[in-house]
Coordinates of C-alpha atoms and ligand atoms in Angstrom, one line a residue:
M1 CA 0.0 0.0 0.0
R2 CA 1.3 3.4 -0.9
L3 CA 0.9 5.8 2.0
S4 CA 0.1 8.7 -0.4
A5 CA -3.1 6.8 -1.4
Y6 CA -3.9 5.2 2.0
F7 CA -6.6 6.4 4.3
L8 CA -4.5 6.7 7.4
P9 CA -5.6 9.7 9.4
T10 CA -2.8 9.9 12.0
L11 CA -2.9 12.4 14.8
K12 CA 0.1 14.4 16.1
E13 CA -1.4 15.2 19.4
N14 CA -2.7 12.9 22.1
P15 CA -6.5 12.9 22.1
T16 CA -7.6 14.2 25.5
E17 CA -10.4 11.7 25.9
A18 CA -8.0 8.7 25.8
Q19 CA -6.8 7.7 29.3
I20 CA -4.7 4.7 28.4
V21 CA -1.9 4.2 26.0
S22 CA -3.7 1.6 23.7
H23 CA -6.7 4.0 23.2
R24 CA -4.3 6.9 22.5
Y25 CA -2.3 5.0 20.0
M26 CA -5.3 3.4 18.2
L27 CA -6.7 6.9 17.7
R28 CA -3.4 8.5 16.8
A29 CA -2.4 5.7 14.4
G30 CA -5.7 6.2 12.6
M31 CA -7.0 2.7 13.4
I32 CA -10.4 3.6 14.9
R33 CA -12.7 6.5 15.3
Q34 CA -15.4 6.9 17.9
A35 CA -19.0 7.0 16.6
T36 CA -20.5 7.6 20.0
S37 CA -19.6 6.4 23.6
G38 CA -18.2 2.8 23.4
I39 CA -19.0 2.4 19.7
Y40 CA -16.2 2.6 17.1
S41 CA -15.6 2.6 13.3
W42 CA -12.7 0.6 12.2
L43 CA -10.5 2.4 9.6
P44 CA -8.3 0.4 7.1
M45 CA -5.3 -0.2 9.3
G46 CA -7.4 -1.1 12.4
L47 CA -9.5 -3.4 10.4
K48 CA -6.5 -5.1 8.9
V49 CA -5.2 -6.0 12.4
L50 CA -8.6 -7.0 13.6
R51 CA -8.9 -9.4 10.7
K52 CA -5.5 -10.9 11.4
V53 CA -6.4 -11.4 15.1
E54 CA -9.7 -12.9 14.1
Q55 CA -8.0 -15.3 11.6
I56 CA -5.6 -16.7 14.2
I57 CA -8.5 -17.3 16.6
R58 CA -10.4 -19.0 13.8
E59 CA -7.5 -21.3 12.9
E60 CA -7.0 -22.4 16.5
Q61 CA -10.8 -23.0 17.0
N62 CA -10.9 -25.1 13.9
R63 CA -7.8 -27.0 14.9
A64 CA -9.5 -27.8 18.2
G65 CA -12.5 -29.3 16.4
A66 CA -14.9 -26.3 16.7
Q67 CA -17.1 -25.5 13.6
E68 CA -17.8 -22.0 12.5
I69 CA -21.3 -20.7 12.0
L70 CA -22.7 -17.1 11.9
M71 CA -25.6 -16.1 14.0
P72 CA -27.4 -12.8 13.7
T73 CA -26.8 -9.8 16.0
I74 CA -30.5 -9.2 16.4
Q75 CA -32.4 -11.8 18.4
P76 CA -36.1 -12.3 19.4
A77 CA -36.8 -11.7 23.1
D78 CA -38.9 -14.9 23.3
L79 CA -35.7 -17.0 23.0
W80 CA -34.4 -15.3 26.1
R81 CA -37.7 -15.5 27.9
K82 CA -37.3 -19.3 27.6
S83 CA -34.0 -19.4 29.5
G84 CA -35.2 -16.8 32.0
R85 CA -32.5 -14.3 31.1
Y86 CA -34.6 -11.7 29.4
D87 CA -35.4 -10.1 32.7
D88 CA -32.2 -11.1 34.5
Y89 CA -29.9 -9.4 32.1
G90 CA -31.1 -5.9 33.1
K91 CA -30.0 -2.6 31.6
E92 CA -27.0 -4.0 29.8
M93 CA -29.2 -5.5 27.2
L94 CA -30.2 -3.2 24.3
R95 CA -33.9 -3.9 23.8
I96 CA -35.6 -3.0 20.5
E97 CA -39.2 -3.2 19.3
D98 CA -39.8 -4.0 15.6
R99 CA -42.6 -2.4 13.5
H100 CA -45.0 -5.2 14.6
G101 CA -44.5 -4.5 18.2
R102 CA -42.4 -7.6 18.8
D103 CA -39.6 -7.4 21.4
M104 CA -36.1 -7.9 20.0
L105 CA -32.7 -7.4 21.3
Y106 CA -29.1 -6.8 20.1
G107 CA -27.3 -10.0 21.3
P108 CA -24.9 -9.6 24.2
T109 CA -24.0 -13.3 23.9
N110 CA -25.6 -16.3 22.1
E111 CA -26.2 -19.2 24.5
E112 CA -30.0 -19.2 23.9
M113 CA -29.8 -18.9 20.1
V114 CA -27.2 -21.6 19.6
T115 CA -29.0 -24.0 22.0
E116 CA -32.2 -23.5 20.0
I117 CA -30.4 -24.3 16.7
F118 CA -28.8 -27.4 18.3
A119 CA -32.1 -28.6 19.9
N120 CA -34.0 -28.5 16.6
A121 CA -31.3 -30.5 14.8
V122 CA -29.7 -33.0 17.1
K123 CA -31.6 -35.8 18.8
S124 CA -29.1 -38.6 19.5
Y125 CA -26.0 -39.1 21.5
K126 CA -24.5 -40.5 18.3
D127 CA -24.3 -36.9 16.9
L128 CA -22.2 -35.7 19.8
P129 CA -19.9 -34.1 20.6
K130 CA -20.4 -30.8 18.8
N131 CA -18.8 -27.4 19.2
L132 CA -20.2 -24.5 17.3
Y133 CA -18.6 -21.0 17.3
H134 CA -19.1 -17.7 15.6
I135 CA -17.2 -14.4 15.5
Q136 CA -19.8 -11.7 15.6
W137 CA -20.5 -8.2 17.0
K138 CA -22.1 -8.0 20.4
F139 CA -23.8 -5.2 22.3
R140 CA -23.7 -4.6 26.0
D141 CA -24.9 -1.3 27.3
E142 CA -22.0 -1.0 29.8
V143 CA -22.5 1.5 32.6
R144 CA -19.0 2.9 32.0
P145 CA -17.7 2.2 28.5
R146 CA -14.0 3.3 28.6
F147 CA -10.5 2.7 27.4
G148 CA -11.5 2.6 23.7
V149 CA -12.1 -0.9 22.4
M150 CA -11.1 -2.4 25.7
R151 CA -14.6 -1.8 27.3
G152 CA -16.8 -1.0 24.4
R153 CA -20.6 -1.1 24.1
E154 CA -20.4 -2.7 20.7
F155 CA -17.5 -5.1 20.5
F156 CA -16.3 -8.1 18.5
M157 CA -16.4 -11.5 20.2
K158 CA -15.6 -15.1 19.3
D159 CA -18.0 -17.3 21.2
A160 CA -18.0 -21.1 21.0
Y161 CA -20.6 -23.4 22.5
S162 CA -20.0 -27.1 23.3
F163 CA -22.6 -29.9 23.5
D164 CA -21.9 -33.2 25.1
I165 CA -23.7 -36.2 26.5
D166 CA -22.4 -36.1 30.0
F167 CA -20.2 -34.3 32.5
E168 CA -17.0 -36.2 31.6
A169 CA -17.4 -35.6 27.8
S170 CA -18.2 -31.9 28.5
K171 CA -15.1 -31.5 30.7
A172 CA -13.0 -32.9 27.7
A173 CA -14.6 -30.2 25.5
Y174 CA -13.8 -27.6 28.1
N175 CA -10.2 -28.8 28.1
R176 CA -9.9 -28.6 24.3
M177 CA -11.0 -25.0 24.4
F178 CA -8.6 -24.3 27.4
V179 CA -5.7 -25.7 25.4
S180 CA -6.7 -23.9 22.2
Y181 CA -6.8 -20.6 24.2
L182 CA -3.2 -21.1 25.4
R183 CA -2.2 -21.6 21.8
T184 CA -4.2 -18.7 20.4
F185 CA -2.8 -16.2 22.8
E186 CA 0.7 -17.5 22.3
R187 CA 0.4 -17.0 18.6
L188 CA -0.9 -13.5 19.2
G189 CA 2.4 -12.8 21.0
L190 CA 0.8 -12.6 24.4
R191 CA 1.2 -14.4 27.7
A192 CA -2.3 -15.1 28.9
I193 CA -2.7 -16.7 32.3
P194 CA -5.8 -18.9 33.1
M195 CA -7.3 -17.9 36.4
A196 CA -10.1 -19.3 38.4
A197 CA -13.0 -17.0 37.9
D198 CA -16.5 -16.1 38.9
T199 CA -19.2 -17.1 36.4
G200 CA -21.4 -13.9 36.6
P201 CA -24.6 -13.8 34.4
I202 CA -23.4 -16.7 32.2
G203 CA -23.6 -19.0 35.2
G204 CA -22.1 -22.5 35.8
D205 CA -19.7 -24.3 38.1
L206 CA -16.4 -24.2 36.4
S207 CA -14.8 -21.2 34.8
H208 CA -11.4 -19.7 33.8
E209 CA -10.6 -16.2 32.7
F210 CA -7.5 -15.7 30.5
I211 CA -5.7 -12.7 31.7
I212 CA -2.9 -10.6 30.2
L213 CA -0.9 -8.8 32.9
A214 CA -0.9 -5.0 32.3
D215 CA -0.9 -2.0 34.7
T216 CA -4.0 -0.6 32.9
G217 CA -6.0 -3.8 33.3
E218 CA -9.4 -3.6 35.0
S219 CA -9.0 -6.7 37.2
E220 CA -6.8 -7.1 40.2
V221 CA -5.1 -10.5 40.0
F222 CA -2.9 -12.7 42.2
C223 CA -0.6 -15.3 40.6
H224 CA 2.6 -17.3 40.7
S225 CA 5.4 -15.8 38.6
D226 CA 6.3 -19.2 37.1
F227 CA 3.4 -18.5 34.7
L228 CA 5.6 -16.0 32.9
E229 CA 8.0 -18.8 31.8
K230 CA 5.7 -21.7 31.0
A231 CA 5.8 -23.2 27.5
S232 CA 2.5 -23.2 25.7
P233 CA 1.2 -26.4 24.0
S234 CA 2.7 -26.9 20.6
A235 CA 0.9 -26.9 17.2
D236 CA 0.9 -30.7 17.0
V237 CA -1.1 -31.1 20.3
D238 CA -3.5 -34.0 19.9
Y239 CA -7.0 -32.7 20.5
S240 CA -8.4 -36.2 20.3
G241 CA -6.2 -37.3 23.2
D242 CA -6.4 -36.7 26.9
L243 CA -5.7 -33.0 27.6
Q244 CA -6.2 -33.1 31.3
P245 CA -2.5 -33.3 32.1
I246 CA -1.9 -30.0 30.2
V247 CA -4.9 -28.4 32.0
D248 CA -3.7 -29.7 35.4
D249 CA -0.2 -28.3 34.6
W250 CA -1.6 -24.9 33.9
T251 CA -4.0 -24.8 36.9
S252 CA -1.9 -26.4 39.6
I253 CA -0.1 -23.2 40.4
Y254 CA -1.9 -20.3 42.0
A255 CA -3.7 -17.7 39.8
A256 CA -7.0 -16.0 40.7
T257 CA -8.9 -12.8 40.1
D258 CA -9.8 -10.7 43.1
E259 CA -13.3 -12.2 43.2
M260 CA -11.9 -15.6 43.7
Y261 CA -8.7 -14.6 45.7
V262 CA -8.1 -16.4 49.1
K263 CA -5.2 -14.8 50.9
E264 CA -4.3 -18.0 52.9
D265 CA -4.2 -20.1 49.7
F266 CA -2.1 -17.6 47.8
E267 CA 0.4 -17.1 50.6
G268 CA 0.3 -20.8 51.6
S269 CA 1.1 -22.1 48.1
V270 CA 3.3 -19.4 46.5
P271 CA 6.8 -18.6 47.9
E272 CA 7.1 -14.9 48.8
D273 CA 9.6 -14.1 46.0
K274 CA 7.2 -15.6 43.4
R275 CA 4.0 -13.8 44.5
M276 CA 2.7 -11.4 41.9
Q277 CA -0.2 -9.0 42.8
C278 CA -0.9 -6.9 39.8
R279 CA -3.5 -5.8 37.3
G280 CA -4.7 -7.7 34.3
I281 CA -6.9 -7.6 31.1
E282 CA -9.4 -10.3 30.6
V283 CA -9.1 -11.4 27.0
G284 CA -10.9 -14.7 27.2
H285 CA -13.4 -16.4 29.5
I286 CA -14.5 -20.0 29.4
F287 CA -17.5 -21.5 31.3
H288 CA -18.8 -25.0 32.0
F289 CA -22.5 -24.8 33.0
G290 CA -23.9 -28.3 32.5
T291 CA -27.6 -28.3 31.7
K292 CA -28.4 -24.6 32.7
Y293 CA -29.6 -23.8 29.2
S294 CA -30.3 -27.2 27.7
E295 CA -33.1 -28.0 30.2
P296 CA -35.1 -24.8 29.8
M297 CA -34.5 -24.6 26.0
G298 CA -35.3 -28.3 25.5
A299 CA -31.9 -29.4 24.1
Y300 CA -32.4 -33.1 24.9
V301 CA -30.9 -36.2 23.1
L302 CA -31.4 -39.9 23.4
N303 CA -28.5 -41.5 25.3
S304 CA -27.2 -45.1 24.6
E305 CA -29.8 -46.5 27.0
G306 CA -32.6 -44.8 25.0
E307 CA -33.3 -42.2 27.7
N308 CA -34.0 -38.6 26.8
V309 CA -31.4 -36.5 28.6
P310 CA -30.4 -32.8 28.5
V311 CA -27.0 -32.1 27.0
F312 CA -24.1 -30.7 28.9
M313 CA -22.8 -27.4 27.7
G314 CA -20.0 -24.9 28.0
S315 CA -19.4 -21.5 26.4
Y316 CA -16.1 -20.0 25.4
G317 CA -15.5 -16.3 24.7
I318 CA -12.6 -14.3 23.4
G319 CA -12.7 -10.5 23.2
V320 CA -11.5 -10.1 19.6
S321 CA -11.7 -6.3 19.5
R322 CA -10.5 -6.0 23.1
L323 CA -7.4 -8.0 22.1
L324 CA -6.1 -5.2 19.9
G325 CA -6.0 -2.9 22.9
A326 CA -4.5 -5.6 25.1
I327 CA -1.7 -6.3 22.5
I328 CA -0.9 -2.6 22.4
E329 CA -0.9 -2.4 26.2
A330 CA 1.6 -5.3 26.2
S331 CA 3.7 -4.1 23.4
H332 CA 4.5 -0.4 22.9
D333 CA 7.1 2.3 23.8
E334 CA 7.0 6.1 24.1
N335 CA 7.0 6.5 20.3
G336 CA 4.1 4.2 19.4
I337 CA 2.9 0.6 18.9
I338 CA 5.2 -2.4 18.5
W339 CA 3.2 -5.0 16.6
P340 CA 4.1 -8.7 17.2
E341 CA 4.9 -10.1 13.7
A342 CA 1.8 -12.4 13.6
V343 CA -0.7 -9.5 13.7
A344 CA 1.3 -6.6 12.3
P345 CA -0.8 -4.7 9.7
Y346 CA 2.2 -4.7 7.3
Q347 CA 5.5 -6.6 7.8
V348 CA 7.7 -3.8 6.5
G349 CA 7.5 0.0 6.1
L350 CA 9.4 1.3 3.2
I351 CA 10.5 4.9 3.7
N352 CA 11.6 7.0 0.7
L353 CA 13.5 9.8 2.3
K354 CA 13.4 12.0 -0.8
A355 CA 10.3 11.4 -2.8
K356 CA 11.3 14.1 -5.4
D357 CA 14.7 12.4 -6.1
E358 CA 14.4 10.4 -9.2
A359 CA 16.9 7.7 -8.3
C360 CA 15.3 7.3 -4.8
A361 CA 11.8 7.0 -6.2
K362 CA 12.9 4.5 -8.8
A363 CA 14.7 2.3 -6.2
C364 CA 11.7 2.4 -3.9
D365 CA 9.2 1.7 -6.6
D366 CA 11.2 -1.3 -7.7
L367 CA 11.5 -2.5 -4.1
Y368 CA 7.8 -2.0 -3.5
Q369 CA 7.1 -4.2 -6.5
K370 CA 9.5 -6.8 -5.3
F371 CA 7.8 -7.0 -1.9
N372 CA 4.4 -7.2 -3.6
A373 CA 5.5 -10.0 -5.9
A374 CA 7.0 -11.9 -3.0
G375 CA 3.8 -11.5 -1.0
V376 CA 5.4 -9.4 1.7
D377 CA 2.9 -6.9 3.0
C378 CA 4.6 -3.5 2.6
L379 CA 3.5 0.0 3.5
Y380 CA 5.4 2.4 1.2
D381 CA 5.8 5.9 2.5
D382 CA 6.1 7.7 -0.9
R383 CA 4.8 11.0 0.4
D384 CA 6.6 14.2 -0.2
T385 CA 7.0 15.2 3.5
S386 CA 9.9 15.6 5.8
A387 CA 12.1 12.7 6.9
G388 CA 11.3 13.5 10.5
A389 CA 7.5 13.2 10.0
K390 CA 8.0 9.9 8.1
F391 CA 10.0 8.4 10.9
K392 CA 7.5 9.6 13.6
D393 CA 4.5 8.1 11.7
M394 CA 6.3 4.8 11.0
D395 CA 7.3 4.4 14.7
L396 CA 3.7 5.3 15.8
I397 CA 2.2 2.7 13.4
G398 CA 4.7 0.1 14.8
L399 CA 5.5 -2.2 11.8
P400 CA 8.1 -4.8 12.7
W401 CA 10.7 -3.6 10.1
Q402 CA 11.5 -0.2 8.5
M403 CA 13.6 0.0 5.4
V404 CA 14.9 3.5 4.8
I405 CA 16.1 4.5 1.3
G406 CA 17.9 7.9 0.9
P407 CA 20.1 9.5 -1.8
R408 CA 23.3 9.2 0.2
G409 CA 22.8 5.5 1.0
L410 CA 21.9 4.7 -2.6
K411 CA 25.2 6.2 -3.8
N412 CA 27.0 3.9 -1.4
G413 CA 24.9 1.0 -2.4
V414 CA 23.3 0.6 1.1
V415 CA 19.9 0.9 2.7
E416 CA 19.0 1.2 6.4
L417 CA 17.0 -1.5 8.1
K418 CA 15.5 -0.8 11.5
N419 CA 14.0 -3.3 13.8
R420 CA 11.0 -1.5 15.5
K421 CA 11.1 -3.7 18.6
T422 CA 14.8 -3.5 19.4
G423 CA 15.4 -0.1 17.8
E424 CA 18.5 -1.6 16.2
K425 CA 19.5 0.0 12.9
E426 CA 21.8 -1.5 10.3
E427 CA 23.3 -0.3 7.1
L428 CA 23.2 -3.2 4.7
T429 CA 23.4 -3.9 1.0
L430 CA 19.9 -4.3 -0.5
E431 CA 20.5 -8.0 -0.9
A432 CA 21.5 -8.4 2.7
A433 CA 18.5 -6.4 3.9
L434 CA 16.1 -8.4 1.8
S435 CA 17.5 -11.7 3.0
K436 CA 17.1 -10.5 6.6
L437 CA 13.4 -10.0 5.7
G438 CA 13.3 -13.6 4.4
L439 CA 13.5 -12.7 0.7
Ligands
5CA501 N1 -21.0 -16.3 26.5 C1 -19.8 -16.2 27.2 C2 -18.7 -16.9 26.6 S1 -18.9 -17.1 24.9 C3 -19.5 -14.7 27.4 O1 -20.2 -13.8 26.9 N2 -18.4 -14.4 28.1 S2 -17.9 -13.0 28.6 O2 -18.9 -12.2 29.0 O3 -16.8 -13.2 29.5 O4 -17.3 -12.3 27.3 C4 -16.2 -12.9 26.6 C5 -15.1 -12.0 26.3 O5 -15.6 -10.8 25.6 C6 -14.4 -11.4 27.6 O6 -13.5 -12.3 28.1 C7 -13.8 -10.1 27.1 O7 -12.5 -10.4 26.5 C8 -14.8 -9.7 26.0 N3 -15.7 -8.6 26.4 C9 -16.7 -8.7 27.3 N4 -17.2 -7.5 27.5 C10 -16.6 -6.6 26.7 C11 -16.7 -5.2 26.4 N5 -17.6 -4.5 26.9 N6 -15.8 -4.7 25.5 C12 -14.9 -5.4 24.9 N7 -14.7 -6.7 25.1 C13 -15.6 -7.3 26.0

């Protein structure tokens, strides 16, 4: 993409309404714009990262055996009357009346709808297990929307729902999601810690929140520092095998949010020099709730003895849009964002220091074509502006690599390659620089 043609409205000044760094940088780097409180438009670069995050989540859900569907954002209230949550959900639910006077709502989550779909289609234990997920916008009329996409009113969520014949099978489904979450967050360049959690309005008896440690997080958390070094399950993890040992390994050391924190357990099980009391961002939340929805919604199947039994269920959420904020909170410096390679909007920023110089423009245009031909996503700053402004914008945007081409370097047959994360700059021949970028 040529920057001269790109819709990238960067801001020089910090927007006053943004209290935390991720919100400031998302606005300044031209990723999002607020439509109204807690509701955002996604501009090209923001959307590009959102799609990359979404795709990694999708790949890991598929790998773990979940199947993608897409349910609507608008749901009939009657569905929620069946489960009893229409009244329970309170003011967080955005309620709408259609032209026929029927009560509708903008879905804050989809347990009811997916259970209804399942109940109408599956009648036998032979069709189990099933795990259906979608990645869809949700609406919760939060009392205090804040921190940009971190606590929005409209936000993008991945929600998966598992259906099993009994508790044991359902626990195995829970474990598959648990392991896939460890892999997902690892791929996103994050260390997420599974913590025993409260189940809130979703309900159930077993629940973990996946939390990224960050000073700006909304939750207070207590955990063992060994979590920071633990190796995540590898890509070849066998989802058809017994995952309990992995789950046990990740839940045997102490980690709890403040709602579940017990001082004696924390201090009794974690040596003093390994105790971490800090703040965290909840990026995922998984729940096992047995028959809480299947019974009222009529999701029954015949078991192997010919008895009609309610299915055991779990639900598994990831805050897709929140993750962009969380990644930036975890990876930035005073100049801007530092994108992990896996989600970077572009792999390399090509900076032409002198757009009016013919030799420079020619060298950069050639390089840009080379990148495009090789499938390397490149953002090409071909604008006729000052070098200083170009460097500032490129640092703010936070692409992993910057390749700088100027008239002096060209004469000497070298380009400058900067690693955004380490700040390291090297003067290299073009060939050496390209080979460093894997070309
Ligand atoms: N039905 C269940 C699991 S599918 C559910 O809704 N869980 S949840 O309420 O915990 O939400 C799942 C994830 O969505 C959270 O872990 C969080 O990362 C994200 N999330 C929740 N509320 C918001 C919000 N207001 N803004 C941005 N992300 C949010």
